């Protein structure tokens, strides 16, 4: 298995590019050239699902409707993720740059940043940066416009179709898919929705060229990624690293010497126990992550960890579909009952079946991904669930 | 009540009178009033010419659009795992002792409301909390006493 050594990268936060020049250069390219550059880079979405960004842009560009949109998903609600806040604080103009380039590629005149309500303290600074950005765009001769919308405290609004519902003034309830946003997104018009980090990488690829990005990482996970490291680590924080390292390599760098498990990808991600660190690649070929890396040492109860996650899902479920609304409640009650001894250990198997059923029957990614953390924690730390 | 009427009208003038204006208007009410009363909801419905049920349904979906009376300062303490591991419970106890309220309650002088919330995006600096829009991180019992003490005295 290809295990890259840990390599720090500095594409996102580095200030060594003359940003107006990059923007001018990119916006002077044809839409075909922009899309080709992004396709060639191998960039995949950094919001979690990992859809190839170039494909998303290409599909949307092929739609013949005159009204299209670019949406920046800055709802960052996955537990353990805080990189988008940092990116929007330090290099907002690069995010906007990625949106403008995308707008050019797909033929959109308007972009929207949907910022989670918890980050309202950033609003004034982002608005200031937007004013500056619009001035720069004008000088270049582009009339692309970016608007800022605020969320109001709902994790589910990070799910793309719920986010559109919220932008349109509704409850943030996910839609059935298909149709996908490339065909019917915001206002049911063709829309590219990308994570904050994805947009910055798209912008940087316009600067450094697709090859330099493509040379980093592995066949399935090209480039680098911003990791949010928290939990039992002496050095919590934000790190931009080349993709393709094993969890063992990661833990050598960030662990406290006593790491028993790492939750990769937040509450909706997977828990990897120590014995699997060596064989687990962080990336789309192994365990993917939107950036969240939570480390737990041997003093932590994995029952508490799981209970915290299940409570999170129970609270954040939009309640629209039964498998998720009732399923989350039952999973929580179930693990509590086993822990108290009211139910036998075998009951955990029934709960796992329930989680698996949610995976295929829930309407959106929230309900579908509860099984990830549930099964990976119960499977690997069964005794802790019982005693 | 006339103030609310006026506020809703101003917000509608600013944000428009269609469905997409609804969230910005409700957020504007929160900024001024800290909660959206039944009266405010019916006013919004009248101003935007939509049913009050739609306004209610939308407002109650979002945890930051409070529909119950709140204090002038709403404290939201992160309850998610890494903050919990870094001592959130102690912080909670400190705030409860200081303000003599429990989670979900508002002080008698209507100055503070204490709530719990999910991950705030400061996990590397837990425990973390918001007071209205402002984030406070790396809390210790001493630090949180100081911060809240300052709000009690100076605001
Ligand atoms: C419950 C749920 C929450 C999500 N939250 C976010 C989020 O906060 N930020 C984000 O970029 N993507 C989030 N996503 C993924 C989005 O639906 C979407 O895939 C993503 O914004 C696409 O951008 P990308 O291709 O650049 O990753 C979430 C998905 C689900 C199911
Ligand atoms: S899976 Fe959960 S969050 Fe998604 S639509 Fe169903 S109830 Fe809502
Ligand atoms: S866990 Fe508390 S801020 Fe993320």
Coordinates of C-alpha atoms and ligand atoms in Angstrom, one line a residue:
Chain A
X1 CA 0.0 0.0 0.0
X2 CA 1.4 3.4 -0.9
X3 CA 2.1 5.2 2.3
X4 CA 3.2 8.8 1.8
X5 CA 5.3 10.2 4.5
X6 CA 3.8 13.2 6.2
X7 CA 4.4 16.2 4.1
X8 CA 3.3 19.8 4.9
X9 CA 2.1 21.8 2.0
X10 CA 1.4 25.5 1.7
X11 CA -1.0 26.3 -1.1
X12 CA -4.1 27.6 0.8
X13 CA -2.6 30.1 3.2
X14 CA 0.5 31.1 1.3
X15 CA 0.5 34.7 0.2
X16 CA 3.1 34.3 -2.5
X17 CA 0.6 34.8 -5.4
X18 CA -0.3 38.1 -6.8
X19 CA -3.9 37.6 -6.5
X20 CA -5.2 40.1 -9.0
X21 CA -2.8 38.7 -11.6
X22 CA -4.1 35.1 -11.0
X23 CA -7.6 36.3 -11.2
X24 CA -7.0 38.2 -14.4
X25 CA -5.2 35.3 -16.0
X26 CA -7.9 32.8 -15.0
X27 CA -10.8 35.0 -16.1
X28 CA -9.2 35.5 -19.5
X29 CA -9.2 31.8 -20.2
X30 CA -12.0 30.2 -22.1
X31 CA -14.5 28.2 -20.1
X32 CA -13.3 25.0 -21.8
X33 CA -9.8 25.7 -20.7
X34 CA -10.8 26.4 -17.1
X35 CA -12.8 23.2 -16.9
X36 CA -10.0 21.2 -18.4
X37 CA -7.5 22.6 -15.9
X38 CA -9.7 21.6 -13.0
X39 CA -10.4 18.2 -14.5
X40 CA -6.7 17.5 -15.1
X41 CA -5.8 18.4 -11.6
X42 CA -7.9 15.6 -10.2
X43 CA -9.4 17.9 -7.6
X44 CA -12.3 16.3 -5.7
X45 CA -14.7 18.1 -3.3
X46 CA -13.3 18.9 0.1
X47 CA -16.7 19.0 1.8
X48 CA -16.8 15.3 2.5
X49 CA -18.4 13.5 -0.5
X50 CA -15.4 13.9 -2.8
X51 CA -17.2 14.4 -6.1
X52 CA -14.7 15.4 -8.9
X53 CA -14.9 19.2 -9.0
X54 CA -14.2 19.5 -12.8
X55 CA -17.1 17.1 -13.6
X56 CA -19.4 19.2 -11.5
X57 CA -18.4 22.4 -13.2
X58 CA -18.6 20.6 -16.6
X59 CA -22.1 19.3 -16.1
X60 CA -23.3 22.7 -15.0
X61 CA -21.7 24.5 -17.9
X62 CA -23.5 22.2 -20.3
X63 CA -26.9 23.2 -19.0
X64 CA -28.5 25.6 -21.4
X65 CA -30.5 27.7 -18.9
X66 CA -29.5 31.3 -18.8
X67 CA -29.8 31.6 -15.0
X68 CA -27.1 29.7 -13.1
X69 CA -25.5 30.0 -9.7
X70 CA -22.3 29.3 -7.8
X71 CA -22.7 28.6 -4.1
X72 CA -20.0 28.4 -1.5
X73 CA -20.9 26.0 1.3
X74 CA -19.5 27.7 4.4
X75 CA -21.9 25.9 6.8
X76 CA -19.1 24.0 8.4
X77 CA -21.0 22.1 11.1
X78 CA -19.3 18.6 11.1
X79 CA -18.0 18.1 14.7
X80 CA -14.2 18.5 14.7
X81 CA -14.1 20.7 11.6
X82 CA -12.9 24.3 11.8
X83 CA -10.7 24.8 8.7
X84 CA -13.3 26.8 6.6
X85 CA -13.5 29.4 9.3
X86 CA -9.8 29.8 9.3
X87 CA -9.7 29.9 5.4
X88 CA -12.5 32.6 5.4
X89 CA -10.6 34.6 8.0
X90 CA -7.2 34.5 6.5
X91 CA -7.7 34.2 2.7
X92 CA -11.3 35.1 1.9
X93 CA -10.3 36.7 -1.5
X94 CA -9.0 33.3 -2.7
X95 CA -12.4 31.8 -1.9
X96 CA -14.2 34.5 -3.9
X97 CA -11.6 34.1 -6.6
X98 CA -12.5 30.4 -6.9
X99 CA -16.2 31.4 -7.1
X100 CA -15.6 33.9 -9.9
X101 CA -13.6 31.4 -11.9
X102 CA -16.3 28.9 -11.5
X103 CA -18.9 31.5 -12.5
X104 CA -16.9 32.1 -15.7
X105 CA -16.6 28.4 -16.4
X106 CA -20.3 27.6 -16.0
X107 CA -21.8 30.9 -17.2
X108 CA -23.1 32.3 -13.9
X109 CA -23.3 35.9 -12.9
X110 CA -24.1 35.5 -9.2
X111 CA -22.4 33.7 -6.4
X112 CA -23.6 33.1 -2.8
X113 CA -21.6 32.4 0.3
X114 CA -23.8 30.6 2.9
X115 CA -22.1 31.1 6.2
X116 CA -23.1 29.3 9.3
X117 CA -24.8 31.4 12.0
X118 CA -22.1 30.4 14.5
X119 CA -19.6 32.4 12.5
X120 CA -21.6 35.6 12.5
X121 CA -18.7 37.4 14.1
X122 CA -16.9 37.0 10.7
X123 CA -19.7 38.8 8.8
X124 CA -18.4 42.3 8.9
X125 CA -14.9 41.3 7.8
X126 CA -16.2 39.1 5.0
X127 CA -18.4 42.0 3.7
X128 CA -15.4 44.3 3.7
X129 CA -13.4 41.7 1.8
X130 CA -16.3 41.3 -0.6
X131 CA -16.3 45.1 -1.3
X132 CA -12.6 45.0 -2.1
X133 CA -13.1 41.9 -4.3
X134 CA -15.9 43.5 -6.3
X135 CA -13.7 46.5 -6.9
X136 CA -10.9 44.3 -8.2
X137 CA -13.3 42.4 -10.4
X138 CA -14.5 45.6 -11.9
X139 CA -11.0 46.7 -12.7
X140 CA -10.5 43.4 -14.5
X141 CA -13.8 43.9 -16.3
X142 CA -15.9 41.2 -14.7
X143 CA -19.4 41.9 -13.4
X144 CA -19.7 38.7 -11.3
X145 CA -21.3 39.4 -8.0
X146 CA -21.1 37.6 -4.7
X147 CA -23.7 37.8 -2.0
X148 CA -23.4 36.7 1.7
X149 CA -26.2 34.8 3.3
X150 CA -26.3 33.8 7.0
X151 CA -27.4 30.4 8.3
X152 CA -29.2 30.2 11.7
X153 CA -27.9 27.2 13.6
X154 CA -28.8 24.0 11.7
X155 CA -26.2 21.4 10.9
X156 CA -28.5 19.9 8.2
X157 CA -28.3 23.1 6.2
X158 CA -24.7 22.0 5.2
X159 CA -26.4 19.3 3.1
X160 CA -26.5 20.9 -0.3
X161 CA -30.3 20.6 -1.1
X162 CA -31.2 21.7 2.5
X163 CA -28.9 24.6 2.0
X164 CA -30.8 25.7 -1.1
X165 CA -34.1 25.4 0.8
X166 CA -32.7 27.6 3.5
X167 CA -31.4 30.1 1.0
X168 CA -34.9 30.2 -0.5
X169 CA -36.4 31.0 2.9
X170 CA -37.7 27.6 3.9
X171 CA -37.1 25.0 6.6
X172 CA -33.7 23.4 5.8
X173 CA -35.2 20.1 4.8
X174 CA -33.2 18.1 2.2
X175 CA -34.8 17.4 -1.2
X176 CA -35.0 14.1 -3.0
X177 CA -32.1 13.5 -5.3
X178 CA -32.0 13.3 -8.3
X179 CA -32.3 15.9 -9.7
X180 CA -28.8 17.0 -8.6
X181 CA -27.8 20.6 -8.1
X182 CA -26.0 20.7 -11.5
X183 CA -29.5 20.5 -13.0
X184 CA -31.8 22.0 -10.3
X185 CA -30.1 23.7 -7.4
X186 CA -30.7 27.2 -5.9
X187 CA -34.1 28.4 -7.2
X188 CA -34.2 25.1 -9.1
X189 CA -31.6 26.5 -11.5
X190 CA -28.3 24.7 -12.5
X191 CA -25.9 25.4 -9.6
X192 CA -22.4 24.5 -8.6
X193 CA -22.1 24.1 -4.9
X194 CA -18.6 23.7 -3.5
X195 CA -17.0 23.6 -0.1
X196 CA -14.9 26.7 0.9
X197 CA -11.6 24.7 0.6
X198 CA -12.5 23.2 -2.8
X199 CA -13.0 26.7 -4.2
X200 CA -9.6 27.9 -2.9
X201 CA -7.9 24.9 -4.4
X202 CA -9.6 25.5 -7.7
X203 CA -8.3 29.1 -7.6
X204 CA -4.8 28.0 -6.7
X205 CA -4.8 25.4 -9.5
X206 CA -5.4 28.3 -11.9
X207 CA -2.2 29.8 -10.5
X208 CA 0.2 26.8 -10.2
X209 CA -1.3 24.7 -13.0
X210 CA -3.0 21.3 -12.8
X211 CA 0.2 19.3 -12.9
X212 CA 1.7 20.6 -9.7
X213 CA -1.5 19.7 -7.9
X214 CA -1.9 16.4 -9.6
X215 CA 1.7 15.5 -8.7
X216 CA 0.7 15.6 -5.0
X217 CA -1.2 12.8 -3.3
X218 CA -2.3 9.4 -4.8
X219 CA -4.3 8.1 -7.8
X220 CA -7.6 8.4 -5.9
X221 CA -6.8 11.4 -3.8
X222 CA -4.8 14.1 -5.6
X223 CA -3.3 17.1 -4.1
X224 CA -3.3 18.2 -0.5
X225 CA -6.0 18.9 2.1
X226 CA -6.5 21.1 5.2
X227 CA -6.9 19.0 8.3
X228 CA -8.6 20.1 11.5
X229 CA -6.8 18.3 14.3
X230 CA -8.4 18.1 17.8
X231 CA -8.9 15.9 20.9
X232 CA -6.0 14.3 22.6
X233 CA -3.1 15.9 20.8
X234 CA -0.3 18.1 22.0
X235 CA -0.6 20.2 18.9
X236 CA -4.3 20.8 18.0
X237 CA -4.9 23.1 15.0
X238 CA -5.1 23.4 11.3
X239 CA -2.6 21.7 9.0
X240 CA -2.4 21.5 5.2
X241 CA -0.9 18.0 4.3
X242 CA -0.4 16.0 1.2
X243 CA -3.0 13.3 0.8
X244 CA -2.2 9.6 0.9
X245 CA -0.5 9.2 4.3
X246 CA -1.5 6.3 6.6
X247 CA -3.2 6.9 9.9
X248 CA -0.1 5.5 11.6
X249 CA 2.0 8.3 10.0
X250 CA -0.6 10.8 11.1
X251 CA -0.7 9.6 14.6
X252 CA 3.1 9.6 14.9
X253 CA 3.0 13.3 14.2
X254 CA -0.2 14.4 16.1
X255 CA -0.8 11.7 18.8
X256 CA 0.1 12.1 22.4
X257 CA 1.8 8.7 22.5
X258 CA -1.3 6.9 23.9
X259 CA -3.7 7.3 21.0
X260 CA -6.3 4.5 21.1
X261 CA -8.6 5.6 18.3
X262 CA -9.0 8.4 15.7
X263 CA -12.4 9.5 14.5
X264 CA -11.8 10.4 10.8
X265 CA -14.4 12.6 9.2
X266 CA -16.4 13.8 12.2
X267 CA -19.5 12.3 13.7
X268 CA -20.6 11.1 10.3
X269 CA -17.2 9.6 9.6
X270 CA -15.4 6.4 10.8
X271 CA -13.7 5.5 14.0
X272 CA -10.4 3.7 13.4
X273 CA -8.8 1.8 16.3
X274 CA -5.1 1.6 17.0
X275 CA -4.6 -1.9 15.5
X276 CA -5.8 -0.6 12.1
X277 CA -3.8 2.6 12.0
X278 CA -1.1 1.0 9.8
X279 CA -3.4 -0.2 7.1
X280 CA -5.7 2.8 6.9
X281 CA -5.0 5.4 4.3
X282 CA -6.5 8.8 4.9
X283 CA -8.2 9.6 1.6
X284 CA -10.8 8.5 -0.8
X285 CA -9.2 5.1 -1.3
X286 CA -9.3 4.5 2.5
X287 CA -11.1 6.6 5.0
X288 CA -12.2 9.9 3.6
X289 CA -12.5 13.1 5.7
X290 CA -13.8 16.6 5.2
X291 CA -10.9 17.5 7.4
X292 CA -12.1 16.5 10.9
X293 CA -9.5 14.4 12.8
X294 CA -10.4 13.7 16.4
X295 CA -7.9 11.8 18.5
X296 CA -8.8 9.8 21.6
X297 CA -6.3 8.4 24.1
X298 CA -6.8 5.4 26.4
X299 CA -8.3 7.5 29.1
X300 CA -11.4 8.1 27.0
X301 CA -14.6 6.1 27.1
X302 CA -15.6 5.2 23.6
X303 CA -19.2 4.8 24.9
X304 CA -19.2 8.4 25.8
X305 CA -17.9 9.3 22.4
X306 CA -20.6 7.3 20.6
X307 CA -23.3 8.6 22.9
X308 CA -22.2 12.2 22.1
X309 CA -22.4 11.5 18.4
X310 CA -25.7 9.8 18.5
X311 CA -27.1 12.7 20.6
X312 CA -25.7 15.1 18.0
X313 CA -27.6 13.3 15.2
X314 CA -30.8 13.0 17.2
X315 CA -30.7 16.7 17.7
X316 CA -29.7 17.7 14.2
X317 CA -31.9 15.3 12.3
X318 CA -34.4 17.5 10.4
X319 CA -37.1 15.0 11.3
X320 CA -38.5 14.8 7.8
X321 CA -38.1 11.1 7.3
X322 CA -38.9 8.3 9.7
X323 CA -35.8 6.1 9.5
X324 CA -33.6 8.9 10.6
X325 CA -36.0 10.7 13.1
X326 CA -37.0 7.5 14.9
X327 CA -33.8 5.6 14.2
X328 CA -31.6 8.2 15.9
X329 CA -33.8 8.2 19.0
X330 CA -33.8 4.4 19.1
X331 CA -30.0 4.1 18.7
X332 CA -29.5 6.4 21.6
X333 CA -32.1 4.7 23.9
X334 CA -30.6 1.3 22.8
X335 CA -27.0 2.0 23.7
X336 CA -28.1 3.5 27.0
X337 CA -30.1 0.4 27.8
X338 CA -27.2 -1.9 27.0
X339 CA -24.9 0.1 29.1
X340 CA -27.3 0.0 32.1
X341 CA -27.7 -3.7 31.6
X342 CA -31.4 -3.4 30.8
X343 CA -30.7 -5.1 27.5
X344 CA -28.3 -7.9 26.7
X345 CA -25.1 -7.4 24.6
X346 CA -26.9 -9.1 21.7
X347 CA -29.1 -6.1 21.4
X348 CA -26.2 -4.2 20.0
X349 CA -26.5 -6.4 16.9
X350 CA -30.2 -5.3 16.4
X351 CA -29.1 -1.7 16.8
X352 CA -26.4 -2.2 14.1
X353 CA -29.1 -3.7 11.8
X354 CA -31.2 -0.6 12.4
X355 CA -28.2 1.6 11.6
X356 CA -27.7 -0.4 8.4
X357 CA -31.4 0.0 7.5
X358 CA -31.0 3.8 7.9
X359 CA -28.1 3.7 5.5
X360 CA -30.4 2.7 2.6
X361 CA -33.7 4.2 3.7
X362 CA -32.9 7.6 5.0
X363 CA -33.6 10.5 2.7
X364 CA -30.2 12.3 2.9
X365 CA -26.6 11.9 3.9
X366 CA -27.3 12.7 7.6
X367 CA -29.4 9.6 8.3
X368 CA -27.4 7.5 5.8
X369 CA -24.1 8.2 7.5
X370 CA -25.1 7.5 11.2
X371 CA -24.1 3.9 10.6
X372 CA -20.5 4.9 9.9
X373 CA -19.6 6.0 13.4
X374 CA -22.1 3.7 15.0
X375 CA -20.9 0.5 13.5
X376 CA -17.2 1.4 13.6
X377 CA -17.3 2.3 17.3
X378 CA -19.5 -0.6 18.3
X379 CA -17.5 -3.2 16.3
X380 CA -14.2 -2.1 17.6
X381 CA -15.0 -1.2 21.2
X382 CA -17.8 -3.7 22.0
X383 CA -16.7 -4.2 25.6
X384 CA -16.8 -0.5 26.3
X385 CA -20.4 -0.4 25.1
X386 CA -21.4 -3.1 27.6
X387 CA -19.3 -2.7 30.8
Chain B
X1 CA -45.8 46.3 20.3
X2 CA -45.7 49.3 17.9
X3 CA -41.9 49.1 18.0
X4 CA -42.0 45.5 16.7
X5 CA -44.4 46.6 14.0
X6 CA -42.0 49.3 13.0
X7 CA -39.0 47.0 13.2
X8 CA -40.6 44.4 10.9
X9 CA -41.6 47.1 8.4
X10 CA -38.0 48.4 8.4
X11 CA -36.6 45.0 7.9
X12 CA -39.0 44.2 5.1
X13 CA -38.1 47.5 3.4
X14 CA -34.5 46.5 3.6
X15 CA -34.7 42.8 2.7
X16 CA -37.8 42.7 0.5
X17 CA -41.2 41.1 0.8
X18 CA -40.8 37.7 -0.7
X19 CA -40.1 34.2 0.6
X20 CA -36.3 34.7 0.3
X21 CA -36.5 37.7 2.6
X22 CA -38.0 35.6 5.4
X23 CA -34.8 34.4 7.0
X24 CA -32.9 37.7 6.9
X25 CA -36.0 39.4 8.4
X26 CA -36.3 36.8 11.2
X27 CA -32.5 37.1 11.8
X28 CA -32.9 40.9 12.0
X29 CA -35.6 40.5 14.7
X30 CA -33.3 38.3 16.7
X31 CA -30.5 40.8 16.5
X32 CA -32.8 43.5 18.0
X33 CA -35.0 41.5 20.3
X34 CA -33.2 38.2 21.0
X35 CA -36.4 36.3 20.3
X36 CA -39.3 36.2 17.9
X37 CA -42.6 36.5 19.7
X38 CA -45.9 35.2 18.3
X39 CA -46.9 38.8 17.7
X40 CA -43.7 39.4 15.7
X41 CA -44.4 36.3 13.7
X42 CA -47.9 37.4 12.7
X43 CA -46.5 40.8 11.9
X44 CA -43.9 39.2 9.5
X45 CA -46.7 37.1 8.0
X46 CA -48.8 40.2 7.4
X47 CA -46.0 42.2 6.0
X48 CA -44.9 39.4 3.6
X49 CA -48.4 38.4 2.8
X50 CA -48.0 34.8 3.8
X51 CA -49.6 32.5 6.4
X52 CA -48.4 32.8 9.9
X53 CA -48.0 29.0 10.0
X54 CA -45.3 29.3 7.3
X55 CA -43.4 31.9 9.3
X56 CA -43.8 29.8 12.5
X57 CA -42.7 26.6 10.7
X58 CA -39.6 28.2 9.3
X59 CA -38.6 30.1 12.5
X60 CA -38.9 27.0 14.7
X61 CA -36.7 25.0 12.4
X62 CA -33.6 27.0 13.2
X63 CA -32.0 26.8 16.6
X64 CA -30.7 30.4 16.5
X65 CA -34.2 31.8 15.7
X66 CA -35.5 31.5 19.3
X67 CA -39.2 31.8 19.7
X68 CA -39.1 31.9 23.5
X69 CA -38.1 35.0 25.5
X70 CA -34.3 35.2 25.9
X71 CA -32.0 37.3 28.0
X72 CA -30.0 40.2 26.5
X73 CA -27.0 37.9 26.4
X74 CA -27.5 34.4 25.1
X75 CA -24.7 32.0 26.2
X76 CA -24.3 28.9 24.0
X77 CA -21.9 26.5 25.4
X78 CA -20.5 23.8 23.1
X79 CA -21.6 20.3 24.2
X80 CA -19.8 18.3 21.5
X81 CA -17.2 15.7 22.2
X82 CA -13.8 17.4 22.1
X83 CA -15.1 20.4 24.2
X84 CA -16.6 17.9 26.5
X85 CA -13.2 16.1 26.9
X86 CA -11.5 19.4 27.6
X87 CA -13.6 20.2 30.6
X88 CA -17.0 21.6 29.4
X89 CA -18.8 20.2 32.4
X90 CA -16.7 22.3 34.8
X91 CA -17.4 25.3 32.7
X92 CA -21.1 24.6 32.7
X93 CA -21.1 24.2 36.5
X94 CA -19.2 27.5 36.9
X95 CA -21.7 29.4 34.8
X96 CA -24.7 27.8 36.5
X97 CA -23.3 28.8 39.9
X98 CA -22.5 32.3 38.8
X99 CA -25.8 33.0 37.2
X100 CA -27.9 30.7 39.4
X101 CA -29.7 29.3 36.4
X102 CA -29.6 25.9 34.6
X103 CA -29.5 25.1 30.9
X104 CA -32.5 26.5 29.1
X105 CA -33.2 29.2 31.8
X106 CA -33.0 33.0 31.8
X107 CA -31.8 35.0 34.8
X108 CA -34.6 37.0 36.6
X109 CA -33.1 40.3 35.5
X110 CA -33.5 39.0 31.9
X111 CA -29.8 39.6 31.2
X112 CA -28.6 36.1 30.5
X113 CA -29.9 32.9 29.0
X114 CA -27.9 29.7 29.2
X115 CA -28.1 27.2 26.4
X116 CA -26.1 24.3 25.0
X117 CA -25.3 23.9 21.4
X118 CA -23.4 21.6 19.0
X119 CA -19.9 22.0 17.7
X120 CA -19.0 25.7 17.2
X121 CA -16.0 25.2 15.0
X122 CA -13.4 25.9 17.7
X123 CA -12.6 22.3 18.7
X124 CA -8.8 22.9 18.8
X125 CA -9.4 25.5 21.4
X126 CA -12.1 23.9 23.5
X127 CA -14.1 24.4 25.6
X128 CA -15.8 27.0 23.6
X129 CA -18.9 29.2 23.8
X130 CA -20.7 32.0 22.1
X131 CA -22.2 35.0 23.9
X132 CA -24.6 36.4 21.3
X133 CA -22.3 36.5 18.2
X134 CA -18.9 36.5 20.0
X135 CA -16.8 33.4 20.4
X136 CA -14.9 32.6 23.6
X137 CA -12.4 29.8 23.6
X138 CA -10.0 27.8 25.8
X139 CA -12.2 28.4 28.7
X140 CA -11.2 27.6 32.2
X141 CA -13.4 28.1 35.3
X142 CA -11.4 31.3 36.1
X143 CA -11.5 32.6 32.6
X144 CA -15.3 32.1 32.2
X145 CA -16.0 33.7 35.6
X146 CA -14.0 36.7 34.5
X147 CA -15.8 37.0 31.1
X148 CA -19.3 36.7 32.6
X149 CA -18.3 38.9 35.5
X150 CA -17.4 41.5 32.9
X151 CA -20.8 41.2 31.2
X152 CA -22.5 41.5 34.6
X153 CA -20.7 44.6 35.5
X154 CA -20.0 46.5 32.4
X155 CA -22.8 45.8 29.9
Ligands
LIG1 C1 -25.7 16.3 6.9 C2 -24.7 16.9 5.9 C3 -24.0 18.1 6.3 C4 -23.1 18.6 5.4 N1 -22.4 19.7 5.8 C5 -21.5 20.3 4.9 C6 -20.8 21.4 5.3 O1 -21.0 22.0 6.4 N2 -19.9 22.0 4.4 C7 -19.7 21.4 3.2 O2 -18.9 21.9 2.4 N3 -20.4 20.3 2.8 C8 -21.3 19.7 3.6 N4 -22.0 18.6 3.2 C9 -21.7 18.1 1.9 C10 -22.6 18.9 0.9 O3 -23.9 18.3 0.8 C11 -22.0 18.9 -0.5 O4 -21.6 17.6 -0.9 C12 -20.7 19.7 -0.6 O5 -20.9 21.1 -0.2 C13 -20.2 19.8 -2.0 O6 -19.0 20.5 -2.1 P1 -17.6 19.8 -2.5 O7 -17.9 19.0 -3.8 O8 -16.7 21.0 -2.8 O9 -17.2 19.0 -1.4 C14 -22.9 18.0 4.1 C15 -23.6 16.9 3.8 C16 -24.5 16.3 4.6 C17 -25.2 15.1 4.2
LIG2 S1 -32.1 11.5 6.8 FE1 -32.5 12.8 8.7 S2 -31.8 14.8 8.2 FE2 -32.0 13.7 6.2 S3 -34.0 14.2 5.5 FE3 -34.2 12.3 6.7 S4 -34.7 13.1 8.8 FE4 -33.9 14.8 7.6
LIG3 S1 -16.4 20.4 19.8 FE1 -16.8 22.3 20.7 S2 -16.3 23.7 19.2 FE2 -16.1 21.8 18.1

